[in-house]
Structure formats: C-alpha cells, structure tokens
CSV table of C-alpha atoms and ligand atoms in Angstrom, one decimal:
chain,number,residue,atom,x,y,z
A,168,MET,CA,0.0,0.0,0.0
A,169,THR,CA,1.5,3.3,-1.1
A,170,MET,CA,0.7,6.3,1.0
A,171,ASP,CA,1.5,9.5,-0.8
A,172,ARG,CA,2.5,12.1,1.3
A,173,ALA,CA,3.5,14.9,-1.1
A,174,ARG,CA,0.1,15.0,-2.8
A,175,ALA,CA,-2.0,16.5,-0.4
A,176,GLU,CA,0.5,19.4,0.2
A,177,ALA,CA,-0.4,20.3,-3.5
A,178,TYR,CA,-4.2,20.5,-3.2
A,179,PRO,CA,-5.3,24.0,-3.7
A,180,LEU,CA,-8.1,24.5,-1.3
A,181,ARG,CA,-7.3,25.8,2.0
A,182,ARG,CA,-9.4,24.6,4.8
A,183,ARG,CA,-10.1,27.6,6.7
A,184,GLU,CA,-11.4,29.3,3.4
A,185,VAL,CA,-13.5,26.3,2.6
A,186,VAL,CA,-15.2,26.4,5.7
A,187,ALA,CA,-15.9,30.2,5.8
A,188,SER,CA,-17.2,29.8,2.4
A,189,LEU,CA,-19.6,26.9,3.3
A,190,ILE,CA,-21.1,28.4,6.6
A,191,GLY,CA,-20.4,32.2,6.3
A,192,GLN,CA,-22.5,34.0,9.1
A,193,ARG,CA,-25.4,31.4,8.6
A,194,THR,CA,-27.3,30.7,11.8
A,195,ASP,CA,-29.9,28.7,10.6
A,196,LEU,CA,-27.6,25.5,9.9
A,197,LEU,CA,-27.3,23.1,12.8
A,198,LEU,CA,-23.5,22.5,12.9
A,199,VAL,CA,-21.6,19.5,14.1
A,200,GLY,CA,-17.8,19.7,14.0
A,201,GLY,CA,-15.5,16.7,14.2
A,202,LEU,CA,-12.9,16.6,16.9
A,203,GLY,CA,-9.8,19.0,16.3
A,204,ALA,CA,-9.0,20.8,13.2
A,205,PRO,CA,-12.5,20.8,11.6
A,206,SER,CA,-14.1,22.5,14.9
A,207,ASN,CA,-11.3,24.9,15.1
A,208,ASP,CA,-12.1,25.7,11.4
A,209,ILE,CA,-15.5,26.7,12.4
A,210,ALA,CA,-14.7,28.4,15.5
A,211,ALA,CA,-12.3,30.6,13.2
A,212,VAL,CA,-15.3,31.7,11.3
A,213,GLY,CA,-17.2,32.3,14.5
A,214,ASP,CA,-18.3,30.4,17.5
A,215,ARG,CA,-22.1,30.5,17.5
A,216,PRO,CA,-25.1,28.8,19.6
A,217,ASN,CA,-25.8,26.7,16.4
A,218,PHE,CA,-22.6,25.0,16.6
A,219,MET,CA,-21.6,21.9,18.6
A,220,PRO,CA,-18.1,21.0,18.5
A,221,LEU,CA,-17.0,17.7,19.6
A,222,TRP,CA,-13.9,17.3,21.8
A,223,GLY,CA,-13.8,13.6,21.6
A,224,ALA,CA,-16.1,11.1,20.3
A,225,MET,CA,-13.8,10.2,17.3
A,226,GLY,CA,-15.7,8.5,14.8
A,227,GLY,CA,-19.1,9.6,15.9
A,228,ALA,CA,-19.7,12.9,14.3
A,229,ALA,CA,-21.7,11.8,11.3
A,230,MET,CA,-23.8,9.8,13.6
A,231,ILE,CA,-24.5,12.4,16.0
A,232,GLY,CA,-25.4,14.7,12.7
A,233,MET,CA,-27.8,11.7,11.8
A,234,GLY,CA,-29.5,11.5,15.1
A,235,LEU,CA,-29.9,15.4,14.9
A,236,ALA,CA,-31.3,15.4,11.6
A,237,LEU,CA,-33.9,12.6,12.2
A,238,ALA,CA,-35.0,14.6,15.5
A,239,GLN,CA,-35.1,17.8,13.7
A,240,PRO,CA,-36.2,17.4,10.2
A,241,SER,CA,-37.2,20.9,9.5
A,242,LYS,CA,-33.4,22.1,10.0
A,243,ARG,CA,-30.6,21.7,7.9
A,244,VAL,CA,-27.9,19.7,9.6
A,245,LEU,CA,-24.2,20.0,8.5
A,246,VAL,CA,-21.4,17.8,9.8
A,247,ILE,CA,-17.9,19.0,9.0
A,248,THR,CA,-15.3,16.5,10.1
A,249,GLY,CA,-11.8,15.2,9.1
A,250,ASP,CA,-10.9,12.2,7.1
A,251,GLY,CA,-9.4,10.4,10.0
A,252,GLU,CA,-12.5,10.8,12.0
A,253,MET,CA,-14.8,9.6,9.2
A,254,LEU,CA,-12.5,6.7,8.5
A,255,MET,CA,-12.8,5.7,12.2
A,256,GLY,CA,-16.9,5.9,11.9
A,257,MET,CA,-17.2,4.8,8.4
A,258,GLY,CA,-20.2,2.2,9.2
A,259,ALA,CA,-22.3,5.1,10.1
A,260,LEU,CA,-22.6,5.8,6.2
A,261,ALA,CA,-24.5,2.7,6.0
A,262,THR,CA,-26.9,3.5,8.5
A,263,ILE,CA,-27.4,7.0,7.0
A,264,ALA,CA,-28.1,5.6,3.7
A,265,VAL,CA,-30.6,3.6,5.2
A,266,LYS,CA,-32.3,5.9,7.3
A,267,ALA,CA,-31.7,8.7,4.8
A,268,PRO,CA,-32.5,11.9,6.4
A,269,GLY,CA,-33.0,14.3,3.7
A,270,ASN,CA,-31.7,17.5,5.7
A,271,LEU,CA,-28.4,15.8,6.6
A,272,SER,CA,-25.2,16.9,4.7
A,273,ILE,CA,-21.8,15.5,5.7
A,274,VAL,CA,-18.5,17.4,4.5
A,275,VAL,CA,-15.2,15.6,4.8
A,276,LEU,CA,-12.2,18.0,5.0
A,277,ASP,CA,-9.8,15.4,3.5
A,278,ASN,CA,-5.9,16.5,4.2
A,279,GLU,CA,-5.0,12.8,3.9
A,280,ARG,CA,-3.7,13.2,7.4
A,281,TYR,CA,-4.3,12.7,11.2
A,282,GLY,CA,-3.5,16.4,11.5
A,283,GLU,CA,-4.2,16.8,15.1
A,284,THR,CA,-1.6,13.9,16.5
A,285,GLY,CA,1.3,15.1,14.0
A,286,GLY,CA,0.4,14.6,10.7
A,287,GLN,CA,0.2,10.8,10.1
A,288,THR,CA,-1.1,9.6,6.8
A,289,THR,CA,-4.5,8.3,6.9
A,290,HIS,CA,-6.1,5.5,4.5
A,291,THR,CA,-7.1,8.4,2.0
A,292,SER,CA,-3.5,9.0,1.3
A,293,ALA,CA,-3.5,5.7,-0.2
A,294,ARG,CA,-6.4,3.7,-1.9
A,295,VAL,CA,-9.0,4.4,0.2
A,296,ASP,CA,-12.1,6.5,-1.4
A,297,LEU,CA,-14.8,7.7,1.0
A,298,CYS,CA,-16.8,8.7,-1.9
A,299,GLY,CA,-16.8,5.1,-3.3
A,300,VAL,CA,-18.0,3.9,0.1
A,301,ALA,CA,-20.7,6.5,0.5
A,302,GLU,CA,-21.9,5.7,-3.0
A,303,ALA,CA,-21.8,2.1,-2.4
A,304,CYS,CA,-23.6,2.4,0.9
A,305,GLY,CA,-26.6,4.1,-1.3
A,306,ILE,CA,-26.0,7.9,0.0
A,307,ARG,CA,-28.4,10.0,-2.3
A,308,VAL,CA,-26.0,12.7,-3.1
A,309,VAL,CA,-22.1,12.2,-3.3
A,310,GLY,CA,-19.5,14.5,-4.6
A,311,LYS,CA,-15.6,14.9,-4.3
A,312,VAL,CA,-14.4,18.5,-4.6
A,313,VAL,CA,-10.8,19.3,-5.2
A,314,THR,CA,-10.7,22.8,-7.0
A,315,ALA,CA,-12.3,26.3,-6.3
A,316,ALA,CA,-14.6,25.8,-9.3
A,317,GLU,CA,-15.8,22.2,-7.8
A,318,LEU,CA,-16.5,23.9,-4.5
A,319,GLU,CA,-18.7,26.5,-6.2
A,320,ALA,CA,-20.4,23.8,-8.0
A,321,ALA,CA,-21.0,21.7,-5.0
A,322,LYS,CA,-22.0,24.3,-2.7
A,323,PRO,CA,-26.2,23.9,-3.6
A,324,ALA,CA,-25.7,20.3,-3.0
A,325,ILE,CA,-23.9,20.5,0.2
A,326,LEU,CA,-26.2,23.3,1.6
A,327,GLU,CA,-29.5,22.9,0.2
A,328,PHE,CA,-30.2,19.6,-1.9
A,329,ALA,CA,-32.4,16.9,-0.5
A,330,GLY,CA,-29.8,14.4,1.0
A,331,PRO,CA,-28.5,12.6,2.6
A,332,CYS,CA,-25.7,14.5,1.0
A,333,PHE,CA,-21.8,13.6,1.3
A,334,HIS,CA,-18.9,15.3,0.2
A,335,VAL,CA,-15.3,15.1,0.4
A,336,ILE,CA,-13.4,18.2,0.0
A,337,LYS,CA,-9.7,17.6,-0.6
A,338,VAL,CA,-7.8,20.4,1.2
A,339,LYS,CA,-4.1,21.3,1.6
A,340,ALA,CA,-2.3,19.6,4.4
A,341,GLU,CA,-1.1,22.5,6.5
A,342,GLN,CA,-1.0,23.3,10.1
A,343,GLU,CA,-3.4,26.2,10.9
A,344,GLU,CA,-3.4,28.2,14.1
A,345,MET,CA,-5.7,26.6,16.9
A,346,ILE,CA,-8.7,28.6,17.5
A,347,LEU,CA,-10.4,26.5,20.0
A,348,PRO,CA,-14.2,26.4,20.6
A,349,PRO,CA,-15.7,26.4,24.2
A,350,LYS,CA,-15.1,23.0,25.7
A,351,ASP,CA,-17.4,22.7,28.7
A,352,GLY,CA,-19.7,20.0,27.8
A,353,HIS,CA,-22.7,21.3,29.8
A,354,TYR,CA,-22.4,24.8,28.5
A,355,LEU,CA,-22.1,23.5,24.9
A,356,ARG,CA,-25.1,21.0,25.4
A,357,ASP,CA,-27.3,24.0,26.9
A,358,ARG,CA,-26.2,26.5,24.5
A,359,PHE,CA,-26.9,24.2,21.5
A,360,ARG,CA,-30.4,22.9,22.9
A,361,THR,CA,-31.4,26.5,23.4
A,362,ALA,CA,-30.6,27.5,19.9
A,363,VAL,CA,-32.4,24.1,18.6
A,364,LEU,CA,-35.5,24.3,20.6
A,365,GLY,CA,-35.8,27.9,22.1
A,366,ALA,CA,-35.3,28.8,25.8
A,367,GLU,CA,-38.5,27.6,27.2
A,368,ALA,CA,-38.4,24.2,25.7
A,369,ALA,CA,-34.6,23.6,26.3
A,370,LYS,CA,-35.4,24.0,30.1
A,371,LEU,CA,-37.5,20.9,30.0
B,428,TPP,C1,-10.6,7.3,19.6
B,428,TPP,C2,-9.6,8.2,19.5
B,428,TPP,N1,-8.4,7.9,18.8
B,428,TPP,C3,-7.4,8.8,18.6
B,428,TPP,C4,-7.8,10.0,19.1
B,428,TPP,C5,-6.7,11.3,18.9
B,428,TPP,N2,-7.0,12.1,17.7
B,428,TPP,C6,-7.5,13.1,18.0
B,428,TPP,S1,-7.7,14.2,16.6
B,428,TPP,C7,-7.1,13.2,15.6
B,428,TPP,C8,-6.8,13.1,14.2
B,428,TPP,C9,-8.1,13.6,13.5
B,428,TPP,O1,-7.7,13.6,12.2
B,428,TPP,P1,-8.7,14.0,11.1
B,428,TPP,O2,-10.2,13.7,11.7
B,428,TPP,O3,-8.4,13.7,9.7
B,428,TPP,O4,-8.8,15.6,11.4
B,428,TPP,P2,-7.4,16.7,10.6
B,428,TPP,O5,-6.8,17.2,12.1
B,428,TPP,O6,-6.3,16.0,9.8
B,428,TPP,O7,-8.3,17.8,10.3
B,428,TPP,C10,-6.6,11.9,16.4
B,428,TPP,C11,-5.8,10.6,16.0
B,428,TPP,C12,-8.9,10.5,19.6
B,428,TPP,N3,-9.2,11.7,20.2
B,428,TPP,N4,-9.8,9.6,20.0
B,429,MG,MG1,-7.3,14.7,8.4
C-alpha cells in the first residue's frame, strides 16, 4: 500500500477558506464539528450557539449528525469533519444511507492526514475512497471536490439539496493556528439545545 505524503500538500483548497465559504455567517444551519481541526476551522469563522463542536467521540460526528437530522427534520444539519474521524466511523454511512434523512449533509475535509496528532498519513492518502464507500452504501448525493470551481459547483448540494449528502473536499495539508471552541460540555449542550429548541423548551 503506497501512502502518498506529497500529494495533499499540493491540493489548492485551504480548509479555513473552505469552511468560511460554506458556513459564512449562517445561523440557520445546525453545525456539528468533528474533533480537532474541523471544529477549530468553524470556531475561526465564529463560535455560535448553532455549533456543536466535538472534543472527543472520534468516529461519531456523522452519527451524531444523523440523530440530530432525524430529530429536527425541518432544520438543515451540516457535519464538518476530518478524514481520520470519518474513517474511524465509516459504518455510519451505511446507517445514514438506510435512514436517509433528507436534511443531513456531511462534509469531510480530507487532508489525507491525522493532522491533530502529528500529520500521520491516513488511508485516504493510499487507496481508500470515502466517496466510493458512501456511494456503495447508497447515500443519495455524493461528491468529491478538489478545485475552487468544484467547490462553487458543489455548494448548492452541500447546503440545500435533499440528502443525505456526502462530500469529500480535498484540502491542503497544513497546520493552522489553533482557534479553540468552548470546551465545557454542559455549557455546549445547553447552548445548543436553546439554539435548536428555544429557551423555554430547552429547560425541560
Ligand atoms: C478514539 C480516539 N483515537 C485517537 C484520538 C486522537 N486524535 C484526536 S484528533 C485525531 C486526528 C483527526 O484526524 P482528522 O479527522 O483527519 O482531522 P485533521 O486534524 O486531519 O483535520 C486523532 C488521531 C482520539 N481523540 N480519539
Ligand atoms: Mg485529516
């Protein structure tokens, strides 16, 4: 198995710009961030009540997004996670395809690395194709993005199309400044529940 270290350094898209261009100042999306860099990317755009960063639960982001999407069918749920995190919970794609929440969209920022722990190459730097896995599972909308033009073209699918939607966005392997979201679990839970349900209902 060849792990290609150099390729990801040459990908044109930069993760911070990708995330900023996807979420902008939107407060209507329910955002789930995979642990580490993807959550930092969202925090760099702006930490908001509609954002649930995961500080652990590696491999669980897509499944947490699925539960949220099923529970809140009138809201768009966007999961932004990393390739290492998605690889760890790949089985989620089968369940997501079968439950098929139309309001769920998953974006994998694929730098072909475990960035957080020192940049070890992941299986996507070799032969593993997460879009192929999602397609084989039967996820309705699947796309791979490498260029800025492809990102623009994919935006309506990522943000609006009836899903489930799954996109792999190849991003340059680079270390960004750490901009950490809040860490306190109780605070994050209460803040997110209030954002989703309103202050009164969130108290129950
Ligand atoms: C179960 C578990 N294993 C390992 C870790 C350590 N860990 C934290 S983040 C991370 C890498 C995440 O890689 P990826 O999802 O690709 O994100 P990137 O930083 O590359 O954007 C690892 C291995 C962990 N937190 N939990
Ligand atoms: Mg990664």
